[in-house]
Structures are given as structure tokens and as C-alpha cells.
Amino acid sequence: MPPARRRRLASRRASKRPRRADSSSHGGAEDDGTPLTDEILVGIFAGLPEMADLVRCAATCTRWRRLVSSEAAFICRTPRPWPAGRFVRRLALGFFHRDAAAGPRFTPTASAARSRLPGLLQPNVLVERLNALVERPENGPRLVASRNGLIVADLRRGRRDRAIKLCVCNPMTGEVDVLPPLSGEDGLGRYACTVLTADDHDQTSDPPPPAYRVILFYNTCRSNTAFRSYSSEDGVWSPETIRGERLGKKQMGVGVTRTSVVVYGGKVACWFAKNAVLALSLNTLLPQVLSRAFVDGNTILGVSPPPGRRLCTIQMIFEAPTGYWPRRVALRVSKLNRSIHQGQEEDEVEVIQVEQHLPADVTTGQLRWFCEKSGVVLFTAGCSHGRSEVYALSLDKKEVEKIASHEAGGGGGGDPWENLHGYEMDRVAYLATLGVGYRTGG
């Protein structure tokens, strides 16, 4: 058919099609051939049961790509978990760490830096908002949890301030929600917390889960362990629930107050404590201390690669070269059996060698964080002349990437990666990134 005739037929068909009220703002370039309005399409997208369906819709045409990415917050109100047994490596964007002079700082991975994600790669906006919430920024804020695209920060001014003052932040949007302060009769000491979102539920949840939920546990002055939860929908803390015996100071040490993973379909949150795993049922807030022959020290909790996604411990093995034996640096991944009780089933163990990915002058190593959705382990390596580097290891692909390096004498003392928290996108942020090329003209 001659080009002129094709243009006339196309013009005739377009004149018979109902005009959308909201298509004029896009210059007609997004015409997808359907008479449905943006509102109807977004409602259809919100009812799709799988994340893969939404990604396919975004890839269909320019208009659908815009709607999926710009209306991601509304679409994701329906609980829609990631496909079972999968790691999505692109979700790991980098890590936050504490800068003694300026509070939290964000360091992106190379892939995140190339993607030019709006908001997240401008960490000064978030830092300024957090520092504005405390009277003495040099004493805070301190990050205490990071999951599903949200981070939780402690806003207390100093150690003498016994009331817990938390806020929940979304680095992708810069939103900061300050939670009501908590304080007991004699104040609250060490505590641990985690944050849950709709990513931890499935589409059968009834009623629909809130935007986020913070779980907090701590020791009371009466030799017990107490639990509270905060729901973004209710805006208040639940009453204090006393469960079990008081955890010792060693169990409530640094390890249990930093990292956590959620397993068994969002039903159980786990922390690594002193030679044990603390498992908390999120439905009943019933805790269980799982005592085993766990290796203390350079060990963190994680989730094994597919298939299975089982709870596992990750231990770093660092052996310096001696005589004819070369240096050995490896990660020992132990998949725990489902019952997690000692003696019923042998754990599956995998050893991942990483020494070939590290410089020759690396002398020490320390595990820092595990990213649940992407299966990325963050660890630091100490080098000669005081240099310290941060690496990311993908458990499923066995790939290692250097993220950051700090030279001795660069200002400040102590650990340059203090209070390191890995950061991953949630479903809303992931869908929003699908429209980055659309908005930037890429």
C-alpha cells in the first residue's frame, strides 16, 4: 500500500476513536489504540497478581510504561510478593553508613550509579531532613533497620536520652515519618527492630496490610523481653507484650541489633544473636531462641539462593598465607533445616571462594550485611597502609563487585563503615525505575 494511502486510512481510523481526556498532555505520542482512560488502565494493573505481569505491561508501549511507573504506589497497594525462589540482583542499590561529620551517607553500586535513579542518588536531601529532626546532629541520627526500600533511624540526642525516638524513611522519595516516642518506667536500653511492608504478604491478605509495620523488641527492667509493633495505618504503638525470659547482654549485642531477615512467607523474623538465632513469629509475637553450635563473630543471617530460599548463616573464613599455603578468603553458606532444631537434619553447606577477587594486600575481612531480595552479601576488607574497601558478592552468580574504598588519613578515626546498612528497592521503587528512560528521554 502506498505511504500516502496508509496515512489517510490511519487518520480516518483515529477520527472514529473516542478521545481520551488525559492524552492531550502527552501530545498524542502515547496512543495505544485502546479507548480506556488512564484511571481504568491503572485499576486493571492494580489487579494483576504477579510482578512479572506488571513488568510486561510496562514494556508494551510508552503509555503503559508511564502509568505503571508513575502510579506504582497505588498499584502496589495490593500485596504482590516477588516470584518465589528468585533473587533480583538489580534491587541492591548500595549501602548507607554513618559519617561522623555529616550523619548517614549513601554509596551506590556501579549499576545503580549508571541508572541515574532520582532521589536515591541525592542522599544529601535525606541527610538534611534527618539532621533537622535532632538538636545535635553529631549524636545522631543512627540507622537501626533497612528492609523493602525503607530505613529506620534512631533520633535520640545522646546515650542519656532513654526514650526511643524512631523515624521511617523512604530514600527514593525523601519521605520521613516520625513515630511516637517510647519510654518505660526506667527507660529502654538495647533493642532490635525490623520493618515489614506489603512485600512480605501475598495477594490473599485480608484485610490488606498497612504501608509498613515496625517490630521492636527490648529488655525490660523486670528481667523479661518485651515486644511492640507500630502500624502506619493506625499511627500508634501496640501495648507492650511480655514474652519469655530476658535476653542476656551478649545476646542483645551488636549482631542482634543490626541485621534481620524475614522467612517462611513473611511469618517469622530472625536475628543472629550470641551463638544463637532469635526467631520471632510475626503473627503472635512469640519468640524462640534457637541454640545451636553457631559460629560467633564474623557471621550473619541470610536466605539461600533458589530453589528453596531457606534460612542460612553466612560465615567469612579468612586464612592468612603461611609458608607454602596461599591466602584463603571464602564465605561458608550453611542452609539450616526447616525445623532449625539441632540433630534432626544435617545442614547443607556451600563454600564460595573470593580471594581471587580481592587485592593482594588484603589482610582482614568482615561481613556487614545481607540483602534478602537480591541475595547480595556486603563485606569489608582491610588492606595494608590503612586502606579499607567494601565489596558486594552475589550468592547465586558468585560475582564480586568493589563498591567503595577509603584511604587512611582521609579524616576521622575508627571504622569508616560504621553502622553500615545495605539498601534494596521495594516493589514501588522497582516499578518506578521502569519509567526512568521515559522521563529522561532515554
Short mmCIF file of C-alpha atoms in Angstrom, two decimals:
data_model
loop_
_atom_site.label_atom_id
_atom_site.label_comp_id
_atom_site.label_asym_id
_atom_site.label_seq_id
_atom_site.Cartn_x
_atom_site.Cartn_y
_atom_site.Cartn_z
CA MET A 1 0.00 0.00 0.00
CA PRO A 2 1.41 3.43 -0.91
CA PRO A 3 2.53 5.55 2.09
CA ALA A 4 0.05 8.33 1.32
CA ARG A 5 -2.89 5.90 1.40
CA ARG A 6 -1.68 4.36 4.70
CA ARG A 7 -1.61 7.84 6.26
CA ARG A 8 -5.18 8.60 5.08
CA LEU A 9 -6.51 5.30 6.49
CA ALA A 10 -4.75 5.86 9.81
CA SER A 11 -6.21 9.37 10.04
CA ARG A 12 -9.72 8.05 9.27
CA ARG A 13 -9.48 5.36 11.98
CA ALA A 14 -8.18 7.87 14.54
CA SER A 15 -11.11 10.21 13.89
CA LYS A 16 -13.58 7.44 14.84
CA ARG A 17 -11.78 6.56 18.10
CA PRO A 18 -13.05 8.25 21.30
CA ARG A 19 -10.62 10.88 22.51
CA ARG A 20 -9.10 10.39 25.99
CA ALA A 21 -9.31 13.37 28.26
CA ASP A 22 -5.77 12.92 29.55
CA SER A 23 -3.94 12.07 26.32
CA SER A 24 -3.54 15.66 25.14
CA SER A 25 -0.90 16.39 27.75
CA HIS A 26 1.38 13.87 26.05
CA GLY A 27 0.93 15.20 22.57
CA GLY A 28 -0.78 12.05 21.28
CA ALA A 29 2.54 10.21 21.23
CA GLU A 30 1.21 7.62 23.71
CA ASP A 31 -1.81 6.46 21.70
CA ASP A 32 -2.00 2.71 22.40
CA GLY A 33 -5.09 2.01 20.31
CA THR A 34 -7.45 1.48 23.29
CA PRO A 35 -10.36 3.74 24.33
CA LEU A 36 -9.67 3.13 28.05
CA THR A 37 -8.80 6.08 30.26
CA ASP A 38 -5.69 6.20 32.42
CA GLU A 39 -7.80 5.58 35.53
CA ILE A 40 -9.31 2.38 34.13
CA LEU A 41 -5.93 1.06 33.00
CA VAL A 42 -4.34 1.76 36.38
CA GLY A 43 -7.20 -0.11 38.05
CA ILE A 44 -6.58 -3.09 35.76
CA PHE A 45 -2.85 -3.01 36.51
CA ALA A 46 -3.58 -2.93 40.26
CA GLY A 47 -5.50 -6.20 39.93
CA LEU A 48 -2.72 -8.15 38.22
CA PRO A 49 -1.45 -10.89 40.56
CA GLU A 50 2.23 -11.06 39.54
CA MET A 51 5.09 -8.58 39.38
CA ALA A 52 6.14 -10.16 36.08
CA ASP A 53 2.77 -9.14 34.59
CA LEU A 54 3.34 -5.52 35.55
CA VAL A 55 6.82 -5.53 34.04
CA ARG A 56 5.41 -6.96 30.79
CA CYS A 57 2.72 -4.27 30.74
CA ALA A 58 5.36 -1.57 31.19
CA ALA A 59 7.24 -3.00 28.21
CA THR A 60 4.14 -2.97 25.96
CA CYS A 61 4.05 0.72 24.98
CA THR A 62 5.03 4.20 26.12
CA ARG A 63 1.68 4.95 27.72
CA TRP A 64 1.52 1.77 29.78
CA ARG A 65 5.14 2.28 30.81
CA ARG A 66 4.29 5.75 32.10
CA LEU A 67 1.24 4.56 34.02
CA VAL A 68 2.95 1.57 35.67
CA SER A 69 5.96 3.66 36.76
CA SER A 70 4.16 6.85 37.84
CA GLU A 71 1.27 5.09 39.63
CA ALA A 72 3.41 2.39 41.26
CA ALA A 73 2.44 3.45 44.80
CA PHE A 74 -1.26 2.92 44.06
CA ILE A 75 -0.74 -0.27 42.07
CA CYS A 76 1.33 -1.85 44.85
CA ARG A 77 -1.34 -1.34 47.49
CA THR A 78 -2.42 -4.85 46.54
CA PRO A 79 0.02 -7.29 48.21
CA ARG A 80 2.06 -8.81 45.43
CA PRO A 81 5.25 -10.61 46.50
CA TRP A 82 8.26 -11.20 44.34
CA PRO A 83 8.26 -14.52 42.50
CA ALA A 84 9.11 -17.31 44.92
CA GLY A 85 12.63 -18.66 44.74
CA ARG A 86 14.13 -15.73 42.83
CA PHE A 87 16.80 -13.17 43.52
CA VAL A 88 16.61 -9.89 41.58
CA ARG A 89 20.17 -8.60 41.71
CA ARG A 90 19.29 -5.16 40.35
CA LEU A 91 17.33 -4.42 43.52
CA ALA A 92 20.53 -3.98 45.59
CA LEU A 93 21.41 -0.32 45.14
CA GLY A 94 24.23 0.15 47.64
CA PHE A 95 24.57 0.90 51.33
CA PHE A 96 24.17 3.60 53.95
CA HIS A 97 26.86 4.17 56.55
CA ARG A 98 27.45 6.66 59.30
CA ASP A 99 29.68 9.63 58.59
CA ALA A 100 30.96 11.11 61.86
CA ALA A 101 30.78 14.63 60.43
CA ALA A 102 27.55 14.54 58.43
CA GLY A 103 25.37 11.66 59.61
CA PRO A 104 24.16 8.91 57.24
CA ARG A 105 25.75 8.72 53.81
CA PHE A 106 24.77 6.60 50.81
CA THR A 107 27.19 4.84 48.47
CA PRO A 108 25.65 3.30 45.32
CA THR A 109 26.75 0.26 43.40
CA ALA A 110 28.12 0.84 39.91
CA SER A 111 24.87 -0.31 38.29
CA ALA A 112 22.76 1.99 40.48
CA ALA A 113 25.00 4.96 39.72
CA ARG A 114 24.61 4.35 35.99
CA SER A 115 20.81 4.15 36.23
CA ARG A 116 20.51 7.78 37.39
CA LEU A 117 17.70 6.96 39.79
CA PRO A 118 16.02 10.16 41.02
CA GLY A 119 16.04 10.88 44.75
CA LEU A 120 18.13 7.98 46.00
CA LEU A 121 21.37 9.16 44.42
CA GLN A 122 20.89 12.57 46.04
CA PRO A 123 21.47 11.46 49.65
CA ASN A 124 22.07 14.98 50.94
CA VAL A 125 18.30 15.62 50.77
CA LEU A 126 17.61 12.73 53.14
CA VAL A 127 20.54 13.61 55.41
CA GLU A 128 19.35 17.20 55.78
CA ARG A 129 15.84 16.08 56.67
CA LEU A 130 17.09 13.60 59.26
CA ASN A 131 19.53 16.07 60.82
CA ALA A 132 16.75 18.66 61.08
CA LEU A 133 14.88 16.28 63.41
CA VAL A 134 17.62 16.20 66.06
CA GLU A 135 19.01 19.09 68.08
CA ARG A 136 22.58 17.78 67.99
CA PRO A 137 23.28 16.09 64.63
CA GLU A 138 26.73 14.97 65.82
CA ASN A 139 25.00 12.44 68.09
CA GLY A 140 22.55 11.12 65.51
CA PRO A 141 20.59 10.01 63.67
CA ARG A 142 21.65 6.35 63.75
CA LEU A 143 20.26 3.77 61.32
CA VAL A 144 18.79 0.70 63.04
CA ALA A 145 16.97 -1.20 60.24
CA SER A 146 16.77 -1.39 56.44
CA ARG A 147 14.28 -3.54 54.51
CA ASN A 148 11.98 -3.37 51.49
CA GLY A 149 13.03 0.10 50.37
CA LEU A 150 12.64 1.69 53.83
CA ILE A 151 15.15 2.56 56.53
CA VAL A 152 14.53 3.13 60.24
CA ALA A 153 16.62 5.70 62.13
CA ASP A 154 17.00 6.44 65.84
CA LEU A 155 16.71 10.19 66.53
CA ARG A 156 17.86 10.21 70.17
CA ARG A 157 20.22 13.08 71.01
CA GLY A 158 22.58 11.01 73.15
CA ARG A 159 23.04 7.99 75.38
CA ARG A 160 21.32 9.68 78.32
CA ASP A 161 18.12 10.07 76.33
CA ARG A 162 16.42 6.79 77.27
CA ALA A 163 13.21 7.31 75.25
CA ILE A 164 13.33 5.61 71.85
CA LYS A 165 12.55 8.07 69.06
CA LEU A 166 12.34 6.36 65.69
CA CYS A 167 11.53 7.54 62.20
CA VAL A 168 10.83 5.59 58.99
CA CYS A 169 12.37 7.00 55.82
CA ASN A 170 11.93 6.30 52.12
CA PRO A 171 15.21 7.27 50.41
CA MET A 172 13.62 7.05 46.96
CA THR A 173 11.09 9.79 47.75
CA GLY A 174 12.70 11.59 50.69
CA GLU A 175 9.63 11.00 52.89
CA VAL A 176 10.28 10.84 56.65
CA ASP A 177 7.65 9.66 59.17
CA VAL A 178 8.45 10.34 62.83
CA LEU A 179 6.95 7.70 65.14
CA PRO A 180 5.60 8.42 68.64
CA PRO A 181 8.42 8.14 71.23
CA LEU A 182 8.62 5.11 73.50
CA SER A 183 9.89 5.04 77.09
CA GLY A 184 9.48 2.65 80.01
CA GLU A 185 9.50 3.44 83.71
CA ASP A 186 13.27 3.14 83.83
CA GLY A 187 13.87 3.86 80.16
CA LEU A 188 14.64 1.45 77.35
CA GLY A 189 18.13 0.12 76.77
CA ARG A 190 19.31 -2.08 73.92
CA TYR A 191 16.68 -3.05 71.41
CA ALA A 192 16.29 -4.60 67.96
CA CYS A 193 13.79 -3.81 65.27
CA THR A 194 12.79 -4.59 61.72
CA VAL A 195 10.37 -3.11 59.21
CA LEU A 196 7.82 -5.03 57.12
CA THR A 197 5.87 -3.86 54.07
CA ALA A 198 3.33 -5.30 51.62
CA ASP A 199 6.28 -7.11 50.02
CA ASP A 200 6.10 -9.55 52.94
CA HIS A 201 2.49 -10.53 52.23
CA ASP A 202 0.62 -12.21 49.40
CA GLN A 203 -2.50 -11.20 47.49
CA THR A 204 -4.71 -13.29 49.80
CA SER A 205 -4.10 -10.96 52.77
CA ASP A 206 -7.37 -9.85 54.33
CA PRO A 207 -7.53 -7.10 55.36
CA PRO A 208 -4.82 -5.56 53.15
CA PRO A 209 -1.60 -4.90 55.11
CA PRO A 210 -0.54 -1.36 56.05
CA ALA A 211 2.11 0.53 54.09
CA TYR A 212 4.67 -0.58 56.68
CA ARG A 213 4.93 -2.12 60.12
CA VAL A 214 7.79 -1.73 62.61
CA ILE A 215 8.53 -4.60 65.02
CA LEU A 216 10.50 -3.68 68.14
CA PHE A 217 11.76 -5.85 71.00
CA TYR A 218 13.83 -4.95 74.05
CA ASN A 219 14.63 -5.99 77.62
CA THR A 220 12.53 -4.63 80.45
CA CYS A 221 13.66 -3.77 83.96
CA ARG A 222 11.80 -6.84 85.27
CA SER A 223 14.00 -9.45 83.61
CA ASN A 224 11.69 -10.02 80.67
CA THR A 225 11.77 -9.40 76.94
CA ALA A 226 9.02 -7.13 75.62
CA PHE A 227 7.64 -6.59 72.11
CA ARG A 228 5.77 -3.77 70.44
CA SER A 229 4.63 -3.10 66.90
CA TYR A 230 3.79 0.10 65.05
CA SER A 231 1.43 0.22 62.09
CA SER A 232 1.50 3.11 59.61
CA GLU A 233 -2.27 2.68 59.23
CA ASP A 234 -3.07 3.09 62.94
CA GLY A 235 -0.28 5.55 63.73
CA VAL A 236 0.22 4.22 67.29
CA TRP A 237 2.37 1.65 69.06
CA SER A 238 0.69 -1.53 70.24
CA PRO A 239 0.60 -2.25 74.00
CA GLU A 240 3.72 -3.83 75.49
CA THR A 241 3.68 -7.62 75.19
CA ILE A 242 5.87 -9.61 77.60
CA ARG A 243 7.16 -12.89 76.18
CA GLY A 244 9.72 -15.23 77.69
CA GLU A 245 12.85 -14.63 79.69
CA ARG A 246 15.15 -11.67 79.43
CA LEU A 247 17.88 -11.94 76.80
CA GLY A 248 21.41 -11.53 78.10
CA LYS A 249 23.59 -8.54 77.31
CA LYS A 250 25.71 -10.60 74.95
CA GLN A 251 22.65 -11.80 73.04
CA MET A 252 21.41 -8.21 72.79
CA GLY A 253 24.78 -7.15 71.43
CA VAL A 254 25.71 -5.54 68.13
CA GLY A 255 24.71 -8.51 65.96
CA VAL A 256 21.12 -8.80 67.14
CA THR A 257 20.51 -5.05 66.94
CA ARG A 258 21.54 -4.64 63.30
CA THR A 259 20.61 -7.27 60.74
CA SER A 260 17.43 -9.31 60.34
CA VAL A 261 15.78 -11.48 57.71
CA VAL A 262 12.14 -12.48 57.24
CA VAL A 263 11.46 -16.07 56.18
CA TYR A 264 8.69 -18.65 55.78
CA GLY A 265 6.42 -16.43 53.69
CA GLY A 266 6.72 -13.36 55.88
CA LYS A 267 5.72 -15.21 59.05
CA VAL A 268 9.00 -15.23 61.00
CA ALA A 269 11.65 -12.56 61.58
CA CYS A 270 15.11 -13.75 62.61
CA TRP A 271 18.14 -12.07 64.14
CA PHE A 272 21.58 -13.54 64.78
CA ALA A 273 22.37 -13.34 68.49
CA LYS A 274 25.29 -14.61 70.55
CA ASN A 275 25.76 -18.21 69.33
CA ALA A 276 22.03 -18.44 68.57
CA VAL A 277 19.25 -17.31 66.26
CA LEU A 278 16.36 -15.35 67.70
CA ALA A 279 13.18 -16.20 65.76
CA LEU A 280 10.01 -14.16 66.27
CA SER A 281 6.56 -15.18 64.99
CA LEU A 282 5.13 -12.02 63.45
CA ASN A 283 1.54 -13.19 63.98
CA THR A 284 1.76 -13.99 67.68
CA LEU A 285 4.94 -12.10 68.71
CA LEU A 286 6.12 -15.33 70.32
CA PRO A 287 9.94 -15.51 70.38
CA GLN A 288 12.16 -18.57 70.31
CA VAL A 289 15.90 -18.63 70.96
CA LEU A 290 17.33 -21.31 68.71
CA SER A 291 20.52 -22.53 70.35
CA ARG A 292 22.93 -24.35 68.07
CA ALA A 293 26.64 -24.65 67.51
CA PHE A 294 26.65 -21.37 65.58
CA VAL A 295 29.98 -19.71 64.90
CA ASP A 296 30.13 -16.41 66.71
CA GLY A 297 31.83 -13.29 65.41
CA ASN A 298 32.16 -12.96 61.64
CA THR A 299 28.72 -14.44 60.87
CA ILE A 300 25.43 -13.00 59.59
CA LEU A 301 22.00 -14.40 58.73
CA GLY A 302 20.79 -14.73 55.17
CA VAL A 303 18.45 -16.51 52.78
CA SER A 304 19.77 -19.19 50.46
CA PRO A 305 19.58 -18.83 46.65
CA PRO A 306 16.78 -20.56 44.77
CA PRO A 307 15.39 -23.11 44.85
CA GLY A 308 14.14 -23.14 48.38
CA ARG A 309 15.09 -19.74 49.87
CA ARG A 310 15.93 -21.28 53.23
CA LEU A 311 17.26 -19.54 56.29
CA CYS A 312 21.05 -19.76 56.34
CA THR A 313 24.08 -18.48 58.18
CA ILE A 314 26.94 -16.90 56.28
CA GLN A 315 30.41 -17.05 57.81
CA MET A 316 33.57 -15.45 56.49
CA ILE A 317 36.70 -17.62 56.52
CA PHE A 318 39.96 -15.66 56.38
CA GLU A 319 43.26 -17.54 56.46
CA ALA A 320 46.48 -15.57 56.05
CA PRO A 321 49.25 -17.08 53.90
CA THR A 322 51.66 -19.28 55.84
CA GLY A 323 54.70 -20.99 54.36
CA TYR A 324 53.66 -22.68 51.13
CA TRP A 325 49.93 -22.15 51.77
CA PRO A 326 48.43 -19.16 49.95
CA ARG A 327 45.90 -16.78 51.41
CA ARG A 328 42.32 -18.10 51.58
CA VAL A 329 39.20 -15.94 51.79
CA ALA A 330 35.84 -17.67 51.50
CA LEU A 331 32.19 -17.43 52.53
CA ARG A 332 30.65 -20.51 54.14
CA VAL A 333 26.90 -20.61 53.48
CA SER A 334 25.04 -23.09 55.73
CA LYS A 335 21.39 -23.71 54.85
CA LEU A 336 19.52 -24.51 58.04
CA ASN A 337 17.00 -27.32 58.06
CA ARG A 338 13.35 -26.35 58.27
CA SER A 339 12.86 -27.34 61.90
CA ILE A 340 16.05 -25.49 62.88
CA HIS A 341 16.38 -27.91 65.79
CA GLN A 342 19.77 -29.43 66.30
CA GLY A 343 20.26 -33.05 65.31
CA GLN A 344 17.17 -33.65 63.15
CA GLU A 345 18.73 -32.90 59.77
CA GLU A 346 22.19 -32.02 58.55
CA ASP A 347 22.67 -28.51 57.22
CA GLU A 348 23.65 -28.05 53.58
CA VAL A 349 26.97 -26.24 53.31
CA GLU A 350 28.43 -24.36 50.33
CA VAL A 351 31.83 -22.64 50.31
CA ILE A 352 32.33 -19.69 47.94
CA GLN A 353 35.95 -18.68 47.30
CA VAL A 354 36.50 -14.93 46.92
CA GLU A 355 40.27 -14.46 47.42
CA GLN A 356 40.80 -14.21 43.64
CA HIS A 357 38.57 -11.11 43.56
CA LEU A 358 40.49 -9.22 46.27
CA PRO A 359 43.75 -7.24 46.07
CA ALA A 360 46.90 -9.00 47.20
CA ASP A 361 47.36 -6.66 50.19
CA VAL A 362 44.02 -7.53 51.85
CA THR A 363 44.74 -8.70 55.40
CA THR A 364 41.33 -8.79 57.12
CA GLY A 365 37.68 -9.24 56.22
CA GLN A 366 34.36 -8.53 57.93
CA LEU A 367 30.80 -9.45 56.96
CA ARG A 368 28.44 -6.48 57.16
CA TRP A 369 25.02 -7.03 55.55
CA PHE A 370 22.79 -9.40 53.62
CA CYS A 371 20.25 -8.12 51.06
CA GLU A 372 17.29 -10.51 51.15
CA LYS A 373 15.70 -9.98 47.73
CA SER A 374 18.87 -9.75 45.65
CA GLY A 375 20.97 -12.30 47.54
CA VAL A 376 23.86 -9.84 47.79
CA VAL A 377 26.33 -10.04 50.70
CA LEU A 378 28.18 -6.86 51.65
CA PHE A 379 31.58 -7.26 53.31
CA THR A 380 34.57 -5.05 54.01
CA ALA A 381 38.25 -5.82 53.53
CA GLY A 382 41.14 -4.23 55.42
CA CYS A 383 44.25 -3.61 53.35
CA SER A 384 47.80 -2.53 54.03
CA HIS A 385 48.54 1.15 54.78
CA GLY A 386 45.12 1.51 56.38
CA ARG A 387 43.01 1.24 53.23
CA SER A 388 39.52 -0.22 53.68
CA GLU A 389 37.21 -1.38 50.89
CA VAL A 390 33.58 -2.51 50.56
CA TYR A 391 32.60 -5.42 48.29
CA ALA A 392 29.30 -6.94 47.15
CA LEU A 393 29.03 -10.69 46.47
CA SER A 394 26.07 -12.20 44.60
CA LEU A 395 25.29 -15.61 46.11
CA ASP A 396 23.62 -17.04 43.02
CA LYS A 397 26.06 -15.72 40.38
CA LYS A 398 29.19 -15.83 42.59
CA GLU A 399 30.16 -12.39 41.25
CA VAL A 400 32.12 -9.85 43.34
CA GLU A 401 31.99 -6.07 42.82
CA LYS A 402 34.01 -3.42 44.65
CA ILE A 403 31.69 -0.61 45.76
CA ALA A 404 33.85 1.80 47.74
CA SER A 405 37.35 2.42 49.09
CA HIS A 406 38.58 4.52 51.99
CA GLU A 407 42.18 5.61 52.38
CA ALA A 408 43.83 6.07 55.78
CA GLY A 409 44.22 9.69 56.77
CA GLY A 410 41.11 10.72 54.91
CA GLY A 411 39.63 12.29 58.03
CA GLY A 412 38.05 10.77 61.14
CA GLY A 413 39.18 7.75 63.07
CA GLY A 414 37.74 4.37 63.85
CA ASP A 415 35.67 2.28 61.46
CA PRO A 416 35.00 4.21 58.21
CA TRP A 417 31.99 1.95 57.51
CA GLU A 418 30.36 2.35 60.93
CA ASN A 419 26.68 1.40 61.12
CA LEU A 420 26.63 0.01 57.56
CA HIS A 421 23.16 -0.90 56.26
CA GLY A 422 22.56 -2.35 52.81
CA TYR A 423 19.71 -0.86 50.78
CA GLU A 424 17.37 -2.56 48.30
CA MET A 425 14.46 -1.26 46.28
CA ASP A 426 10.93 -2.33 47.13
CA ARG A 427 8.20 -3.04 44.56
CA VAL A 428 7.16 0.62 44.26
CA ALA A 429 10.70 1.83 43.65
CA TYR A 430 11.40 -1.01 41.23
CA LEU A 431 8.34 -0.22 39.09
CA ALA A 432 9.17 3.49 39.22
CA THR A 433 12.60 2.82 37.73
CA LEU A 434 10.93 1.31 34.66
CA GLY A 435 9.92 4.83 33.69
CA VAL A 436 13.32 6.47 34.16
CA GLY A 437 14.10 6.26 30.45
CA TYR A 438 10.64 7.63 29.63
CA ARG A 439 11.08 10.65 31.88
CA THR A 440 14.65 11.38 30.84
CA GLY A 441 14.08 10.75 27.16
CA GLY A 442 16.38 7.66 27.22
#
